[in-house]
XYZ file of C-alpha atoms in Angstrom:
458
model
C -44.378 -0.108 31.130
C -47.578 1.273 29.608
C -49.376 -0.713 26.931
C -51.878 0.951 24.605
C -54.519 -1.098 22.824
C -56.208 -0.021 19.611
C -59.970 -0.255 20.034
C -60.553 -1.865 16.664
C -57.956 -4.555 17.378
C -59.350 -5.226 20.839
C -62.939 -5.628 19.635
C -61.876 -7.974 16.843
C -59.775 -10.009 19.260
C -62.407 -10.541 21.912
C -65.460 -11.842 20.096
C -67.160 -11.938 16.715
C -70.392 -10.719 18.336
C -70.041 -7.734 20.650
C -72.099 -5.012 22.236
C -72.631 -1.489 21.005
C -70.088 0.917 22.450
C -72.257 2.153 25.351
C -74.081 -1.098 26.194
C -73.451 -4.112 28.404
C -76.103 -6.421 26.901
C -75.166 -9.675 28.607
C -73.176 -11.077 31.512
C -69.552 -9.853 31.352
C -70.359 -7.730 28.291
C -70.222 -10.241 25.390
C -70.403 -13.876 24.309
C -66.728 -14.345 25.178
C -67.505 -13.188 28.768
C -64.503 -10.895 28.379
C -65.532 -8.335 31.004
C -64.047 -5.633 28.741
C -65.676 -2.371 27.665
C -64.121 0.397 25.584
C -65.795 3.030 27.792
C -63.606 5.261 29.933
C -65.076 6.530 33.202
C -63.842 9.795 34.669
C -62.732 9.497 38.295
C -63.714 10.135 40.991
C -67.099 8.445 40.794
C -70.023 9.314 43.043
C -73.029 7.215 44.030
C -75.916 8.118 41.708
C -78.469 5.666 43.128
C -78.856 2.211 44.626
C -81.769 -0.165 44.222
C -82.622 -2.606 46.984
C -84.719 -5.651 46.117
C -87.256 -6.945 48.652
C -85.229 -10.149 49.154
C -81.555 -11.005 48.734
C -80.498 -13.647 46.188
C -81.112 -17.278 47.072
C -78.177 -19.130 45.475
C -78.821 -22.642 44.276
C -75.771 -24.063 46.033
C -74.124 -23.358 49.404
C -70.451 -22.568 49.889
C -67.968 -25.408 49.525
C -66.705 -27.273 52.554
C -63.633 -25.664 54.088
C -61.441 -28.663 53.313
C -61.341 -31.969 51.444
C -60.278 -34.684 53.863
C -59.760 -37.274 51.136
C -57.196 -35.226 49.199
C -56.093 -33.153 52.218
C -56.894 -29.929 50.338
C -57.664 -26.923 52.520
C -59.286 -23.503 51.960
C -61.495 -24.819 49.173
C -62.969 -22.380 46.680
C -66.680 -22.333 45.900
C -66.838 -23.362 42.251
C -70.497 -22.481 41.598
C -70.926 -18.739 42.115
C -73.026 -17.819 39.071
C -76.079 -16.688 41.083
C -74.615 -15.034 44.193
C -75.876 -11.602 43.073
C -78.323 -10.134 40.582
C -76.010 -9.661 37.595
C -77.191 -6.904 35.263
C -77.489 -6.328 31.534
C -77.600 -2.694 30.440
C -78.820 -1.181 27.186
C -80.789 1.736 25.759
C -80.877 3.572 29.085
C -82.245 0.631 31.083
C -80.891 -1.945 33.541
C -82.239 -5.514 33.500
C -81.711 -8.326 36.008
C -83.335 -11.573 37.108
C -84.228 -12.565 40.673
C -83.694 -15.974 42.246
C -85.896 -14.886 45.174
C -88.979 -13.293 43.604
C -88.878 -15.270 40.314
C -89.005 -12.067 38.267
C -87.017 -10.122 35.695
C -86.804 -6.404 36.503
C -86.226 -3.354 34.340
C -84.883 -0.162 35.951
C -84.213 3.285 34.536
C -80.410 3.484 34.254
C -80.318 7.213 35.125
C -82.570 7.132 38.207
C -82.801 3.517 39.387
C -86.606 3.694 39.262
C -88.451 0.505 38.385
C -90.051 0.512 34.923
C -91.552 -2.958 34.856
C -91.159 -6.546 36.047
C -92.109 -9.901 34.540
C -93.031 -12.972 36.601
C -91.954 -16.527 35.831
C -92.804 -19.647 37.852
C -89.294 -20.269 39.186
C -86.025 -18.584 40.150
C -84.276 -16.580 37.430
C -80.658 -17.247 38.351
C -78.781 -15.808 35.383
C -78.592 -12.342 33.853
C -80.893 -11.617 30.900
C -79.533 -11.034 27.404
C -80.533 -8.012 25.309
C -80.863 -7.938 21.536
C -82.749 -5.778 19.061
C -85.311 -4.393 21.521
C -85.986 -7.733 23.220
C -84.927 -9.392 26.472
C -84.114 -13.129 26.582
C -83.762 -15.211 29.760
C -84.332 -18.636 31.255
C -85.948 -19.746 34.499
C -85.850 -22.704 36.844
C -89.470 -23.291 35.779
C -87.974 -24.903 32.646
C -88.843 -22.201 30.118
C -86.904 -19.797 27.911
C -88.626 -16.412 27.652
C -88.545 -13.539 25.172
C -90.149 -10.237 26.221
C -90.200 -6.719 24.836
C -87.477 -4.542 26.355
C -89.723 -1.486 26.442
C -92.596 -2.857 28.529
C -91.887 -6.502 29.440
C -94.689 -7.853 27.243
C -94.291 -11.560 26.463
C -93.310 -12.310 22.848
C -92.840 -16.080 23.198
C -91.761 -18.780 25.623
C -90.346 -22.227 24.923
C -89.781 -25.363 27.032
C -86.602 -27.227 25.931
C -87.304 -30.151 28.247
C -89.654 -32.993 27.213
C -92.245 -32.551 29.984
C -93.534 -29.829 32.385
C -92.863 -32.085 35.415
C -91.562 -30.300 38.525
C -89.799 -31.459 41.668
C -88.343 -29.994 44.875
C -84.826 -28.731 44.170
C -82.416 -26.259 45.790
C -85.074 -25.332 48.351
C -87.682 -24.492 45.684
C -90.100 -26.257 43.352
C -88.357 -26.317 39.962
C -88.509 -28.055 36.613
C -86.699 -31.336 36.155
C -85.004 -29.407 33.324
C -84.352 -25.903 34.746
C -82.730 -23.461 32.341
C -79.425 -23.135 34.222
C -77.299 -22.554 31.124
C -77.470 -18.875 30.185
C -78.591 -17.701 26.761
C -76.141 -16.495 24.100
C -77.102 -15.172 20.673
C -74.577 -15.729 17.901
C -75.035 -15.527 14.118
C -78.828 -15.637 14.278
C -79.182 -18.518 16.775
C -80.126 -18.316 20.455
C -78.202 -20.976 22.400
C -78.834 -22.269 25.904
C -79.093 -25.369 28.084
C -81.740 -26.961 30.285
C -81.364 -29.666 32.904
C -79.022 -30.453 35.778
C -79.872 -34.125 36.383
C -77.876 -36.224 33.881
C -80.016 -39.293 34.626
C -82.999 -37.336 33.225
C -80.876 -35.999 30.324
C -79.571 -32.466 29.926
C -80.413 -30.578 26.740
C -78.147 -28.099 24.942
C -80.136 -26.260 22.289
C -80.334 -23.542 19.647
C -83.517 -21.540 18.964
C -84.752 -19.033 16.423
C -84.668 -15.789 18.469
C -87.678 -14.403 16.589
C -90.030 -17.333 17.264
C -88.441 -19.662 19.846
C -88.546 -22.584 17.411
C -85.782 -25.179 17.846
C -82.957 -25.302 15.297
C -81.216 -28.192 17.032
C -81.127 -29.908 20.441
C -78.443 -32.230 21.827
C -79.144 -34.476 24.847
C -76.383 -35.647 27.174
C -76.521 -37.983 30.146
C -73.203 -37.590 31.958
C -72.745 -33.926 32.950
C -75.063 -31.056 33.972
C -74.917 -27.521 32.562
C -74.915 -24.679 35.090
C -73.587 -21.187 34.538
C -72.903 -18.767 31.704
C -72.427 -20.274 28.244
C -69.769 -18.887 25.890
C -69.806 -18.744 22.094
C -67.207 -18.259 19.380
C -67.765 -18.213 15.633
C -67.751 -22.032 15.495
C -67.927 -23.372 19.063
C -70.299 -23.342 22.036
C -68.860 -23.852 25.531
C -71.050 -24.986 28.427
C -69.898 -24.798 32.067
C -70.755 -27.868 34.122
C -70.892 -26.620 37.688
C -68.017 -28.161 39.618
C -66.959 -30.113 36.529
C -65.057 -28.967 33.427
C -66.544 -27.152 30.408
C -67.954 -29.079 27.456
C -67.308 -27.982 23.856
C -69.962 -28.257 21.127
C -70.059 -27.467 17.446
C -72.203 -24.355 17.456
C -73.644 -24.994 14.019
C -75.148 -28.448 14.552
C -74.861 -29.100 18.300
C -72.442 -32.024 18.006
C -70.567 -32.593 21.248
C -66.815 -32.461 20.637
C -64.995 -32.906 23.961
C -64.666 -32.079 27.654
C -61.576 -29.998 28.426
C -59.229 -30.912 31.255
C -58.975 -28.828 34.422
C -60.152 -28.332 37.984
C -63.739 -27.285 37.260
C -65.825 -24.230 38.084
C -68.377 -21.916 36.494
C -66.039 -18.964 35.824
C -64.849 -18.885 32.203
C -63.877 -16.559 29.355
C -62.807 -16.914 25.737
C -59.747 -15.229 24.263
C -59.735 -15.878 20.550
C -59.564 -19.674 20.264
C -58.556 -20.181 23.905
C -60.748 -20.823 26.951
C -59.723 -19.812 30.466
C -61.751 -21.328 33.313
C -61.769 -22.121 37.014
C -61.381 -21.511 39.887
C -60.977 -25.189 40.749
C -60.711 -26.231 44.370
C -57.931 -23.843 45.342
C -58.240 -20.775 43.093
C -56.577 -21.879 39.879
C -57.348 -20.874 36.299
C -56.521 -23.179 33.410
C -55.957 -22.153 29.768
C -56.795 -24.570 26.945
C -56.015 -23.724 23.320
C -58.132 -24.258 20.216
C -59.125 -27.867 19.628
C -56.862 -29.130 22.395
C -58.147 -30.976 25.454
C -55.252 -30.553 27.876
C -54.135 -27.287 29.466
C -51.405 -25.076 28.058
C -50.975 -22.993 31.218
C -52.258 -22.638 34.767
C -52.545 -19.478 36.825
C -53.066 -19.073 40.553
C -56.038 -16.735 40.587
C -59.799 -16.191 40.630
C -60.354 -14.034 37.526
C -58.549 -12.901 34.402
C -58.993 -10.082 31.894
C -57.307 -10.552 28.518
C -56.370 -8.078 25.785
C -54.080 -8.652 22.794
C -51.026 -7.365 24.700
C -51.878 -7.894 28.375
C -53.414 -10.380 30.769
C -54.623 -9.098 34.132
C -54.682 -11.744 36.854
C -56.806 -11.332 39.986
C -56.062 -13.390 43.127
C -57.340 -13.265 46.703
C -54.752 -10.607 47.581
C -53.118 -9.202 44.422
C -53.688 -7.753 40.963
C -51.029 -8.561 38.353
C -50.272 -7.421 34.820
C -48.620 -9.936 32.462
C -47.044 -9.553 29.029
C -49.492 -11.903 27.349
C -47.707 -12.741 24.046
C -44.434 -13.510 25.811
C -46.124 -15.522 28.551
C -47.965 -17.688 26.030
C -44.818 -18.188 23.928
C -42.843 -19.404 26.961
C -45.792 -21.558 28.087
C -45.825 -23.346 24.722
C -42.093 -24.001 25.043
C -42.606 -25.348 28.556
C -45.423 -27.644 27.437
C -43.279 -29.070 24.620
C -40.324 -29.622 26.963
C -42.507 -31.363 29.538
C -43.797 -33.651 26.788
C -40.218 -34.532 25.819
C -39.347 -35.161 29.459
C -42.280 -37.553 29.842
C -41.197 -39.378 26.690
C -37.707 -40.029 28.045
C -39.082 -41.015 31.448
C -41.462 -43.518 29.878
C -38.627 -44.906 27.755
C -36.550 -45.462 30.908
C -39.392 -47.324 32.567
C -39.742 -49.517 29.518
C -35.989 -50.296 29.459
C -35.932 -51.190 33.150
C -32.867 -51.542 35.342
C -31.472 -54.329 33.149
C -31.895 -52.486 29.858
C -29.257 -51.292 27.434
C -26.837 -49.146 29.465
C -26.056 -46.777 26.610
C -29.726 -46.163 25.990
C -30.365 -45.584 29.692
C -27.492 -43.090 29.846
C -28.763 -41.245 26.770
C -32.274 -40.842 28.199
C -30.957 -39.671 31.571
C -28.708 -37.067 29.941
C -31.613 -35.779 27.878
C -33.816 -35.564 30.975
C -31.132 -33.569 32.774
C -30.794 -31.222 29.807
C -34.545 -30.704 29.618
C -34.771 -30.083 33.367
C -32.171 -27.324 33.066
C -34.078 -25.808 30.163
C -37.330 -25.963 32.126
C -35.714 -23.953 34.928
C -34.670 -21.322 32.395
C -38.195 -21.142 30.995
C -39.577 -20.757 34.523
C -37.360 -17.684 34.963
C -38.520 -16.332 31.599
C -42.148 -16.695 32.746
C -41.441 -14.698 35.910
C -40.053 -11.853 33.774
C -43.409 -11.618 31.986
C -45.048 -10.289 35.174
C -44.917 -6.503 34.703
C -46.445 -5.660 38.086
C -47.971 -7.386 41.099
C -49.890 -4.996 43.352
C -51.875 -5.574 46.534
C -55.626 -5.617 45.904
C -58.194 -5.762 48.686
C -61.181 -6.743 46.511
C -61.065 -10.313 45.236
C -64.629 -11.152 44.163
C -65.019 -9.600 40.691
C -62.975 -7.911 37.958
C -63.705 -5.980 34.732
C -61.801 -3.599 32.427
C -63.274 -0.294 31.188
C -61.002 1.736 28.935
C -57.624 1.699 30.668
C -58.998 1.111 34.183
C -59.604 -2.123 36.058
C -62.595 -2.211 38.416
C -62.699 -4.719 41.270
C -65.416 -5.811 43.671
C -64.829 -7.137 47.154
C -66.376 -7.372 50.591
C -68.007 -4.043 51.359
C -66.296 -2.033 48.623
C -65.664 -1.439 44.939
C -62.436 0.063 43.580
C -60.611 1.227 40.447
C -56.988 0.495 39.489
C -54.759 1.743 36.701
C -54.389 -0.938 34.045
C -50.828 0.137 33.254
C -49.608 0.153 36.871
C -52.063 -1.759 39.055
C -52.183 1.191 41.455
C -55.466 1.954 43.228
C -57.116 5.144 41.948
C -60.546 5.165 43.627
C -62.625 3.239 46.201
C -66.183 3.372 47.548
C -67.967 1.470 50.302
C -71.058 -0.638 49.616
C -73.195 -3.080 51.579
C -72.350 -6.723 50.924
C -70.063 -8.770 48.705
C -69.633 -7.403 45.172
C -69.740 -10.429 42.854
C -71.078 -8.470 39.874
C -69.751 -5.424 37.953
C -70.763 -3.754 34.683
C -70.004 -0.504 32.842
C -72.381 1.155 30.379
C -73.565 4.628 29.441
C -70.924 6.373 31.528
C -71.906 4.458 34.660
C -70.468 1.700 36.854
C -72.933 -0.852 38.246
C -72.105 -3.058 41.231
C -74.293 -5.956 42.422
C -73.961 -7.350 45.941
C -75.209 -10.472 47.686
C -77.565 -8.380 49.837
C -79.753 -7.860 46.765
C -78.642 -4.270 46.196
C -77.530 -2.785 42.885
C -75.366 0.347 43.046
C -74.891 2.861 40.241
C -71.866 5.193 40.185
C -71.096 7.991 37.749
C -68.593 10.803 37.392
C -68.749 13.434 40.115
C -70.044 16.801 38.887
């Protein structure tokens, strides 16, 4: 079953602040971290160039333990993977990325891969820069937010969100007590970010004037860190918290609203008023709606791409296409039924074995009816899966036009969005945790420190 998506509808659905058609100006394309571009690449692709940095990335955190003995959970997922590769931002014919090894931000020519300029900070730059209006914005573990000119890397301003320039040993380097580990997002004239990963020293979520670096607001918190790529909607700011669950703020004034429920992780995306995040301990994505705190649905998977009509789910071994509206409708029914079931169960506990027999019978009959209905809904959910194809690349996923691109160990591939069938594949060196599409090119970043550029074969 082929689904077509109108471009105007898709762009409106994803985020109120999006890139120009041929750009990829921030991590995963936009403030919703959708991983979706309207560009269509013509297959087959050929390797145009690859750029090798002097040193590979130095991630802040090692892989997770293989198992959790306390909970007897095995094959644990690494929940903090935001800096495994040099993720790129692409705009105006240039490629920009930060280095956690050389403490620099680089600018390359998108057509040739030749270095144009680099800018030094005093600490690792772990997150991709953000491009806007001829300027490049990024944060560093040295505790500063930087703004430089996109054309030549000249410093425009820098700002320290933390209260003091004090530095300490951390993650094998000397870093600020308040490293900028929450990526920058620009929405409606405010540049948002976060500094600090030690709650005992306070963690600061902030908004700056992008022209001057002056603070518009700053909110301290003392219970959770902020590490990873922030997300922004028209009214909300979402901050990932490493292995913990995302925190939701009012984007206008910085008021902290809630922490959503889930299994934690730094992977997240927004779909309208819904947040999807994970991968938890075992590769599980949770979906939380609007101003809710608890999850509406859970998916076994590492990544998800969402359009108005389809959700594409990416697991360790498969790529699936789901009828999104139907799946969400059945999930809401299931959530309501489970709530009713809990209500009857709690009523039975309150009645006890010596309670009113008629009341006990009534609650048991209702629980049996709801259980039968839940089984029916489970079957309805299975019917929403339009295809489930084998996929050998499990580390990254994006959508460009009607094609899905995946990154894995030693290769990058393309799949048809309507069928999930593999259409193209190319070998690379390393694990592909980062993908981007811009200007008719596919960019793949690996954990060896290499950035590959592919374009249509002539």
